[in-house]
Amino acid sequence: MDITAAGGRSPPKKRIARHRTTVHVLSHDILCILFSFLDLLDLFRCSCVCKSWNTIISKSKLLQILYCKQQQSSPSSFDMSISSERFLKKHLQRSAIDRHRSSLQQGPIDVSQWKGHSVGVDQCRMKMGLILTGVGDKVMRLWSAENYKCLDEYSLPDKAPLVDFDFDESKNSYLRIVCKASWYYWLICNLHILVCRLLVWLGLVFAYGDAVGKEIYFPHVKACLQRVYACDPEAAVGCEDGTVRLFDMYSRKCSRIIKMHAGSVTCLALSDDQLIISGSSLGRVTLSDLSSDQRVSALRSTDSGGIRTLCFNPSSHLVFAGSTAGYASCWDLRTTRTLWNVRVSPNVLYSMNHMRGDKSTLVVGGIDGVLRFLDQDTGEVFSRCIMNESNISNSLRDSHGVVQIKKARRLSEDTRIDLIPKTCRPSIRCLAVGMQKVVTTHNEKNIRIWKFNR
């Protein structure tokens, strides 16, 4: 019987099963051939992708062969002992930093911009391919630095506006946060679980989450909380009364109060030997020892405005500070000696940072919206850039809106910045530096990632 003639229907077509081709179908030999076209640094990155790639690269000794080609030596003379492996890793680290600095100094720049928050956002942090943004709409959002997707978000109580937050460098999953209101002070820990929320109101702390209804008392906090710095198991919080308060994040108590300045504490950093470094609105940078709870010394004042931003490089033991008058300063923490004091901008410097392990380049942003790159040894500005507002090369769509991909341009030394439209250079309130990329926030809804290509 003909189905088409009887019911007017044609017989169903057989569906052809389509299997997605993945990289796993490539054989060991083919992968070795592909890997052989890479340079030393890219090959090392591939070895970190997965166990199978790491095994192939290790067994084929491609890293050793490429290294010996660069050094113009024989692969047989390279003994892969423990010391040799360490030497190779140091060489790779130097190569990565050299590539990072070279891309910041010259080459094309792509800027990805998207609406990340409903109101202005002026704080950002970046670590291990994750970007954390917040302040303004009482929501922190965690983003992927690769595809700009929002991975998670964390809402804060209505009564406490967010002031500052910080990643804990010793634990990837931890975050320290400070919020402020006229009567309410919030300290929230544990980024992924958020089980320990502390409400401080007239000296009484109500802890809820993992300890519902438990009341903890400690001395009344009169000072407004300004800045926070994570130093596990404590969070160091700078206050408007010139003190730094240390909160134990496990006992949920204010353990110590250290008097640092006569004016407000505006920024904090922590050295490897447990020295707290703080900057004040009066233009001074002071050091305090966590073990003794006393101020150790004060770095020489630059007499160039209040300290607005501060960062410490543990690799070189250098302290960098940016002032309200546009000066960038550097001190050697081991000798407390001033190395340089350079005016890099005509206006306020809001933020400065560097890539972890990089002893060469310092990235600075401020009220004029120009992203500047400084030599850490001399303070010399070797590159400046802004985004081209009208040039949109591509766009992507995300759940939070459209991601615009634009081009940036580098400025010469004699460029009149005041003649450039402010739409191309909104004030850089905060920045974070990663490998060949910089994240900036501008006290507006948009978030920007600057990607520097070789």
Short mmCIF file of C-alpha atoms in Angstrom, two decimals:
data_model
loop_
_atom_site.label_atom_id
_atom_site.label_comp_id
_atom_site.label_asym_id
_atom_site.label_seq_id
_atom_site.Cartn_x
_atom_site.Cartn_y
_atom_site.Cartn_z
CA MET A 1 0.00 0.00 0.00
CA ASP A 2 1.33 3.43 -0.93
CA ILE A 3 1.43 5.59 2.20
CA THR A 4 1.64 8.78 0.17
CA ALA A 5 -1.48 7.91 -1.85
CA ALA A 6 -3.50 6.65 1.12
CA GLY A 7 -2.83 9.28 3.76
CA GLY A 8 -1.18 12.02 1.82
CA ARG A 9 1.96 11.67 3.91
CA SER A 10 5.46 10.90 2.71
CA PRO A 11 7.55 8.39 4.62
CA PRO A 12 9.74 9.97 7.37
CA LYS A 13 13.28 10.75 6.32
CA LYS A 14 16.08 9.07 8.13
CA ARG A 15 18.08 11.48 10.25
CA ILE A 16 21.79 11.38 9.64
CA ALA A 17 23.66 11.34 12.93
CA ARG A 18 26.29 14.04 13.01
CA HIS A 19 29.15 13.68 15.43
CA ARG A 20 31.03 16.77 16.51
CA THR A 21 34.71 16.61 15.77
CA THR A 22 36.86 17.54 18.76
CA VAL A 23 40.56 17.89 19.31
CA HIS A 24 40.58 14.51 21.04
CA VAL A 25 40.36 12.71 17.68
CA LEU A 26 43.83 13.99 16.76
CA SER A 27 46.57 11.45 17.24
CA HIS A 28 49.71 11.89 19.30
CA ASP A 29 51.85 12.45 16.19
CA ILE A 30 49.53 15.07 14.70
CA LEU A 31 49.45 17.01 17.96
CA CYS A 32 53.24 16.92 18.14
CA ILE A 33 53.42 18.38 14.62
CA LEU A 34 50.97 21.15 15.55
CA PHE A 35 52.78 21.93 18.80
CA SER A 36 56.12 22.18 16.96
CA PHE A 37 54.90 25.34 15.17
CA LEU A 38 54.42 27.22 18.46
CA ASP A 39 56.95 29.35 20.23
CA LEU A 40 58.23 28.50 23.69
CA LEU A 41 55.71 30.55 25.67
CA ASP A 42 52.64 29.43 23.73
CA LEU A 43 53.79 25.83 23.98
CA PHE A 44 54.04 26.17 27.74
CA ARG A 45 50.48 27.54 27.82
CA CYS A 46 49.29 24.50 25.86
CA SER A 47 50.95 22.21 28.40
CA CYS A 48 48.67 23.74 31.05
CA VAL A 49 45.43 23.11 29.13
CA CYS A 50 44.88 19.48 30.13
CA LYS A 51 46.69 16.37 31.34
CA SER A 52 46.80 14.73 27.91
CA TRP A 53 48.45 17.73 26.26
CA ASN A 54 50.86 18.06 29.16
CA THR A 55 51.83 14.39 28.79
CA ILE A 56 52.40 14.72 25.04
CA ILE A 57 54.53 17.85 25.39
CA SER A 58 56.51 16.38 28.28
CA LYS A 59 57.24 13.05 26.57
CA SER A 60 58.21 14.68 23.29
CA LYS A 61 60.51 17.13 25.15
CA LEU A 62 59.36 19.94 22.87
CA LEU A 63 59.89 22.54 25.59
CA GLN A 64 63.50 21.49 26.06
CA ILE A 65 64.14 21.43 22.32
CA LEU A 66 62.70 24.92 21.79
CA TYR A 67 64.62 26.27 24.77
CA CYS A 68 67.88 24.85 23.47
CA LYS A 69 67.20 26.36 20.03
CA GLN A 70 66.82 29.77 21.65
CA GLN A 71 70.02 29.27 23.63
CA GLN A 72 71.78 27.73 20.61
CA SER A 73 72.81 24.65 22.56
CA SER A 74 72.37 20.91 22.11
CA PRO A 75 69.21 19.28 23.58
CA SER A 76 71.36 16.42 24.90
CA SER A 77 73.27 18.86 27.07
CA PHE A 78 70.08 20.00 28.81
CA ASP A 79 69.60 17.75 31.83
CA MET A 80 65.99 17.90 33.04
CA SER A 81 66.84 17.71 36.70
CA ILE A 82 64.86 19.60 39.33
CA SER A 83 67.20 22.60 39.08
CA SER A 84 66.95 22.58 35.28
CA GLU A 85 63.15 22.53 35.44
CA ARG A 86 63.20 25.51 37.77
CA PHE A 87 65.57 27.32 35.44
CA LEU A 88 63.25 26.64 32.50
CA LYS A 89 60.24 27.96 34.46
CA LYS A 90 62.15 31.13 35.33
CA HIS A 91 63.07 31.56 31.67
CA LEU A 92 59.41 31.13 30.69
CA GLN A 93 58.34 33.66 33.30
CA ARG A 94 60.85 36.20 32.00
CA SER A 95 59.66 35.56 28.43
CA ALA A 96 56.03 36.10 29.48
CA ILE A 97 56.83 39.38 31.23
CA ASP A 98 58.88 40.58 28.24
CA ARG A 99 55.97 39.80 25.92
CA HIS A 100 53.57 41.56 28.31
CA ARG A 101 55.68 44.74 28.42
CA SER A 102 56.27 44.71 24.65
CA SER A 103 52.54 44.49 23.93
CA LEU A 104 51.80 47.36 26.34
CA GLN A 105 54.48 49.48 24.70
CA GLN A 106 53.50 49.01 21.07
CA GLY A 107 51.10 47.13 18.85
CA PRO A 108 47.31 47.16 18.24
CA ILE A 109 44.81 47.41 21.10
CA ASP A 110 41.26 46.00 21.17
CA VAL A 111 38.82 47.33 23.77
CA SER A 112 35.76 45.28 24.71
CA GLN A 113 33.03 47.27 26.42
CA TRP A 114 29.71 46.14 27.86
CA LYS A 115 27.06 47.30 30.31
CA GLY A 116 27.82 45.45 33.51
CA HIS A 117 25.65 47.24 36.08
CA SER A 118 22.49 49.31 36.30
CA VAL A 119 24.32 52.31 37.79
CA GLY A 120 27.91 53.52 37.97
CA VAL A 121 30.54 50.93 38.89
CA ASP A 122 33.94 52.13 40.13
CA GLN A 123 35.69 49.08 41.59
CA CYS A 124 37.19 46.06 39.79
CA ARG A 125 39.55 43.20 40.62
CA MET A 126 41.01 40.50 38.34
CA LYS A 127 42.49 37.14 39.23
CA MET A 128 43.02 33.89 37.32
CA GLY A 129 40.81 34.90 34.38
CA LEU A 130 38.00 36.19 36.64
CA ILE A 131 36.87 39.81 36.93
CA LEU A 132 34.92 41.09 39.91
CA THR A 133 33.09 44.43 39.66
CA GLY A 134 30.86 46.36 42.01
CA VAL A 135 30.05 49.46 44.08
CA GLY A 136 27.04 51.56 43.19
CA ASP A 137 24.07 49.25 42.68
CA LYS A 138 24.85 47.01 45.72
CA VAL A 139 25.54 44.07 43.41
CA MET A 140 28.90 42.41 42.78
CA ARG A 141 29.25 40.49 39.53
CA LEU A 142 31.85 37.91 38.57
CA TRP A 143 32.82 37.87 34.87
CA SER A 144 34.92 35.74 32.56
CA ALA A 145 37.83 37.71 31.12
CA GLU A 146 37.71 35.61 27.94
CA ASN A 147 34.05 35.66 26.84
CA TYR A 148 32.74 38.51 29.08
CA LYS A 149 29.90 36.35 30.42
CA CYS A 150 28.53 36.93 33.90
CA LEU A 151 29.35 33.82 35.93
CA ASP A 152 27.67 34.82 39.18
CA GLU A 153 26.38 37.78 41.12
CA TYR A 154 26.12 38.65 44.79
CA SER A 155 23.52 41.06 46.14
CA LEU A 156 24.11 43.19 49.22
CA PRO A 157 21.58 44.38 51.83
CA ASP A 158 19.63 47.56 51.05
CA LYS A 159 20.84 49.39 54.17
CA ALA A 160 24.57 49.12 53.44
CA PRO A 161 26.10 50.58 50.27
CA LEU A 162 29.23 48.79 49.10
CA VAL A 163 32.52 50.64 49.66
CA ASP A 164 35.34 48.27 48.73
CA PHE A 165 36.27 44.61 48.26
CA ASP A 166 39.39 42.55 47.73
CA PHE A 167 40.44 39.05 46.67
CA ASP A 168 42.30 37.02 49.27
CA GLU A 169 45.55 36.10 47.52
CA SER A 170 46.11 33.07 49.75
CA LYS A 171 42.77 31.43 48.93
CA ASN A 172 41.22 31.54 45.47
CA SER A 173 37.67 31.21 46.80
CA TYR A 174 37.76 34.01 49.36
CA LEU A 175 36.86 37.65 49.15
CA ARG A 176 36.82 40.47 51.66
CA ILE A 177 34.16 43.15 51.33
CA VAL A 178 33.42 46.40 53.17
CA CYS A 179 30.12 48.27 53.12
CA LYS A 180 29.20 51.57 54.71
CA ALA A 181 26.14 53.49 55.83
CA SER A 182 25.51 56.09 58.51
CA TRP A 183 24.79 53.46 61.17
CA TYR A 184 25.49 50.16 59.45
CA TYR A 185 28.79 48.49 58.66
CA TRP A 186 29.04 45.22 56.79
CA LEU A 187 31.86 42.74 56.50
CA ILE A 188 31.10 39.81 54.21
CA CYS A 189 33.48 36.93 53.63
CA ASN A 190 33.61 33.84 51.43
CA LEU A 191 32.89 34.74 47.83
CA HIS A 192 31.30 31.49 46.66
CA ILE A 193 29.31 30.56 49.75
CA LEU A 194 28.57 33.85 51.48
CA VAL A 195 27.71 32.06 54.71
CA CYS A 196 29.19 34.57 57.14
CA ARG A 197 27.50 37.98 57.06
CA LEU A 198 28.21 40.44 59.84
CA LEU A 199 26.04 43.45 60.67
CA VAL A 200 27.65 45.98 62.99
CA TRP A 201 25.22 48.44 64.55
CA LEU A 202 26.21 50.56 67.56
CA GLY A 203 28.81 48.00 68.56
CA LEU A 204 26.47 44.98 68.38
CA VAL A 205 27.19 42.32 65.77
CA PHE A 206 24.43 40.02 64.55
CA ALA A 207 25.96 37.07 62.69
CA TYR A 208 23.62 35.05 60.53
CA GLY A 209 24.01 32.47 57.78
CA ASP A 210 26.04 29.65 59.28
CA ALA A 211 25.36 30.94 62.82
CA VAL A 212 21.80 32.24 62.80
CA GLY A 213 20.84 34.34 65.82
CA LYS A 214 24.31 34.31 67.39
CA GLU A 215 25.26 37.66 68.93
CA ILE A 216 28.86 38.80 69.24
CA TYR A 217 30.02 41.97 71.03
CA PHE A 218 33.07 44.11 70.40
CA PRO A 219 33.90 47.81 70.97
CA HIS A 220 31.71 50.36 69.24
CA VAL A 221 32.96 51.37 65.80
CA LYS A 222 32.74 55.14 65.33
CA ALA A 223 34.90 55.47 62.23
CA CYS A 224 33.55 55.10 58.71
CA LEU A 225 35.08 52.18 56.86
CA GLN A 226 37.05 53.29 53.79
CA ARG A 227 39.24 50.59 52.26
CA VAL A 228 39.79 46.88 52.78
CA TYR A 229 42.78 44.61 52.18
CA ALA A 230 42.70 40.83 52.59
CA CYS A 231 45.48 39.26 54.66
CA ASP A 232 44.12 35.87 55.68
CA PRO A 233 42.98 35.07 58.34
CA GLU A 234 42.26 38.77 58.82
CA ALA A 235 40.90 41.67 56.82
CA ALA A 236 42.64 45.02 57.26
CA VAL A 237 40.20 47.91 57.00
CA GLY A 238 41.24 51.56 56.69
CA CYS A 239 38.98 54.11 58.37
CA GLU A 240 38.27 57.81 58.19
CA ASP A 241 39.63 58.40 61.71
CA GLY A 242 43.15 57.42 60.57
CA THR A 243 43.11 53.92 62.07
CA VAL A 244 43.47 50.50 60.49
CA ARG A 245 41.22 47.89 62.07
CA LEU A 246 41.97 44.18 61.76
CA PHE A 247 38.97 41.84 61.69
CA ASP A 248 39.38 38.13 62.34
CA MET A 249 37.18 36.55 59.69
CA TYR A 250 36.69 33.31 61.62
CA SER A 251 35.88 34.59 65.12
CA ARG A 252 34.07 37.59 63.55
CA LYS A 253 35.70 40.08 65.90
CA CYS A 254 37.71 43.26 65.57
CA SER A 255 41.01 41.97 66.96
CA ARG A 256 43.23 45.04 66.73
CA ILE A 257 43.13 48.78 66.08
CA ILE A 258 46.29 50.52 64.84
CA LYS A 259 46.61 54.31 64.69
CA MET A 260 48.30 55.12 61.36
CA HIS A 261 47.47 58.69 60.33
CA ALA A 262 46.06 61.99 61.52
CA GLY A 263 43.89 62.08 58.40
CA SER A 264 41.65 59.56 56.68
CA VAL A 265 43.17 56.25 55.46
CA THR A 266 42.60 56.22 51.69
CA CYS A 267 44.48 53.09 50.53
CA LEU A 268 46.15 49.94 51.89
CA ALA A 269 48.71 47.32 50.89
CA LEU A 270 50.45 44.43 52.64
CA SER A 271 54.06 43.26 52.31
CA ASP A 272 55.31 39.68 52.50
CA ASP A 273 56.86 40.29 55.93
CA GLN A 274 53.52 41.39 57.41
CA LEU A 275 53.95 45.14 57.13
CA ILE A 276 50.77 47.14 56.54
CA ILE A 277 51.35 50.05 54.16
CA SER A 278 48.74 52.81 54.23
CA GLY A 279 48.26 56.13 52.48
CA SER A 280 46.36 59.11 53.85
CA SER A 281 44.46 62.12 52.59
CA LEU A 282 47.23 64.29 54.08
CA GLY A 283 49.85 62.94 51.67
CA ARG A 284 51.76 60.54 53.93
CA VAL A 285 52.55 56.82 53.57
CA THR A 286 53.18 54.93 56.81
CA LEU A 287 54.26 51.40 57.72
CA SER A 288 52.99 49.30 60.61
CA ASP A 289 54.08 45.88 61.84
CA LEU A 290 51.23 43.41 62.33
CA SER A 291 53.18 41.51 64.97
CA SER A 292 53.65 44.55 67.23
CA ASP A 293 50.52 46.55 66.30
CA GLN A 294 52.65 49.69 66.14
CA ARG A 295 53.57 52.14 63.45
CA VAL A 296 57.11 51.36 62.33
CA SER A 297 58.01 54.35 60.19
CA ALA A 298 56.71 56.87 57.69
CA LEU A 299 57.94 57.19 54.13
CA ARG A 300 59.10 60.66 53.20
CA SER A 301 56.20 62.88 52.19
CA THR A 302 56.16 63.99 48.55
CA ASP A 303 54.34 67.29 49.30
CA SER A 304 52.33 66.74 46.14
CA GLY A 305 48.76 66.27 47.37
CA GLY A 306 46.93 63.57 49.25
CA ILE A 307 47.63 59.90 48.53
CA ARG A 308 44.74 58.50 46.50
CA THR A 309 46.05 55.09 45.42
CA LEU A 310 48.77 52.71 46.55
CA CYS A 311 50.27 49.40 45.43
CA PHE A 312 53.17 47.21 46.53
CA ASN A 313 55.32 44.95 44.35
CA PRO A 314 56.61 42.01 46.43
CA SER A 315 59.00 40.97 43.64
CA SER A 316 61.00 44.20 43.83
CA HIS A 317 60.01 45.48 47.31
CA LEU A 318 58.88 48.75 45.76
CA VAL A 319 55.93 50.84 46.98
CA PHE A 320 54.08 53.01 44.45
CA ALA A 321 51.63 55.80 45.26
CA GLY A 322 49.46 58.15 43.21
CA SER A 323 48.38 61.56 44.48
CA THR A 324 45.51 63.98 44.00
CA ALA A 325 47.90 66.31 42.14
CA GLY A 326 48.77 63.72 39.47
CA TYR A 327 52.14 62.66 40.91
CA ALA A 328 53.35 59.06 40.94
CA SER A 329 55.96 58.22 43.59
CA CYS A 330 58.11 55.20 44.36
CA TRP A 331 59.94 54.08 47.51
CA ASP A 332 62.19 51.11 48.24
CA LEU A 333 60.61 49.41 51.25
CA ARG A 334 63.91 47.88 52.36
CA THR A 335 65.63 51.26 52.76
CA THR A 336 62.50 53.51 52.94
CA ARG A 337 64.31 55.70 50.39
CA THR A 338 62.45 57.69 47.72
CA LEU A 339 63.45 56.46 44.25
CA TRP A 340 61.44 58.83 42.08
CA ASN A 341 58.57 61.31 42.16
CA VAL A 342 57.15 62.20 38.73
CA ARG A 343 54.07 64.13 37.69
CA VAL A 344 52.50 61.85 35.11
CA SER A 345 49.08 63.53 34.87
CA PRO A 346 47.74 67.06 35.39
CA ASN A 347 44.92 65.70 37.57
CA VAL A 348 44.07 63.09 40.21
CA LEU A 349 45.44 59.55 39.91
CA TYR A 350 42.72 57.16 41.03
CA SER A 351 44.32 53.75 40.51
CA MET A 352 47.65 52.03 39.75
CA ASN A 353 48.55 48.38 39.44
CA HIS A 354 50.93 45.89 37.84
CA MET A 355 50.85 42.28 36.74
CA ARG A 356 51.86 39.82 39.43
CA GLY A 357 55.59 39.09 39.19
CA ASP A 358 56.24 41.99 36.79
CA LYS A 359 59.08 44.28 37.94
CA SER A 360 59.11 46.47 34.83
CA THR A 361 55.71 48.05 34.09
CA LEU A 362 53.22 50.04 36.18
CA VAL A 363 49.76 50.87 34.80
CA VAL A 364 48.14 54.13 35.97
CA GLY A 365 44.70 55.63 35.46
CA GLY A 366 43.06 58.81 36.69
CA ILE A 367 40.52 61.56 36.22
CA ASP A 368 41.63 62.50 32.68
CA GLY A 369 40.75 59.00 31.39
CA VAL A 370 44.14 58.27 29.79
CA LEU A 371 45.63 54.83 30.42
CA ARG A 372 49.35 55.32 31.10
CA PHE A 373 52.21 52.84 31.30
CA LEU A 374 55.22 53.67 33.45
CA ASP A 375 58.67 52.18 33.90
CA GLN A 376 58.83 50.95 37.49
CA ASP A 377 62.54 51.81 37.82
CA THR A 378 62.38 55.43 36.63
CA GLY A 379 58.72 56.53 36.57
CA GLU A 380 59.03 57.41 32.88
CA VAL A 381 55.76 57.20 30.90
CA PHE A 382 56.50 55.10 27.82
CA SER A 383 52.97 54.78 26.40
CA ARG A 384 49.53 56.43 26.65
CA CYS A 385 46.26 55.28 25.11
CA ILE A 386 42.55 56.07 24.88
CA MET A 387 39.64 54.33 23.18
CA ASN A 388 38.32 55.41 19.78
CA GLU A 389 34.69 56.15 20.59
CA SER A 390 33.34 56.08 17.00
CA ASN A 391 35.21 53.03 15.73
CA ILE A 392 33.28 49.80 16.45
CA SER A 393 34.94 46.84 14.75
CA ASN A 394 32.64 44.10 16.07
CA SER A 395 29.93 43.36 18.62
CA LEU A 396 28.75 40.34 20.60
CA ARG A 397 25.53 39.77 22.51
CA ASP A 398 25.43 38.61 26.11
CA SER A 399 22.65 38.19 28.69
CA HIS A 400 23.64 41.62 30.09
CA GLY A 401 23.58 43.30 26.68
CA VAL A 402 25.81 43.97 23.71
CA VAL A 403 29.59 43.69 23.98
CA GLN A 404 31.14 46.31 21.73
CA ILE A 405 34.65 45.65 20.47
CA LYS A 406 36.46 48.85 19.57
CA LYS A 407 39.97 49.96 18.75
CA ALA A 408 42.22 52.08 20.96
CA ARG A 409 44.88 54.50 19.86
CA ARG A 410 48.17 55.54 21.39
CA LEU A 411 48.88 59.19 22.13
CA SER A 412 52.11 61.03 21.48
CA GLU A 413 53.80 63.10 24.18
CA ASP A 414 52.70 66.41 22.67
CA THR A 415 49.00 65.46 22.33
CA ARG A 416 46.63 68.00 23.90
CA ILE A 417 44.52 65.78 26.13
CA ASP A 418 42.06 68.58 26.95
CA LEU A 419 41.09 68.73 23.25
CA ILE A 420 40.04 65.05 23.18
CA PRO A 421 36.28 64.52 23.82
CA LYS A 422 35.53 63.12 27.26
CA THR A 423 33.38 60.40 25.71
CA CYS A 424 36.67 58.82 24.54
CA ARG A 425 38.30 59.15 27.94
CA PRO A 426 35.92 58.78 30.90
CA SER A 427 37.69 58.94 34.27
CA ILE A 428 39.44 55.67 35.17
CA ARG A 429 38.33 55.04 38.75
CA CYS A 430 39.87 51.60 39.11
CA LEU A 431 41.99 49.20 37.05
CA ALA A 432 43.33 45.65 37.26
CA VAL A 433 46.21 44.22 35.24
CA GLY A 434 46.59 40.73 33.77
CA MET A 435 48.70 39.12 31.07
CA GLN A 436 48.45 41.51 28.07
CA LYS A 437 45.16 42.91 29.35
CA VAL A 438 43.85 45.67 31.61
CA VAL A 439 40.34 45.96 33.09
CA THR A 440 39.01 49.45 33.81
CA THR A 441 35.88 50.85 35.47
CA HIS A 442 34.80 54.48 35.13
CA ASN A 443 31.99 55.18 37.61
CA GLU A 444 29.54 54.45 34.80
CA LYS A 445 27.56 51.38 33.77
CA ASN A 446 30.18 50.08 31.34
CA ILE A 447 33.14 47.78 32.00
CA ARG A 448 36.13 47.78 29.65
CA ILE A 449 38.81 45.18 28.91
CA TRP A 450 41.86 46.44 27.01
CA LYS A 451 43.60 43.61 25.17
CA PHE A 452 47.10 44.32 23.91
CA ASN A 453 48.32 42.34 20.91
CA ARG A 454 51.87 41.80 19.78
#
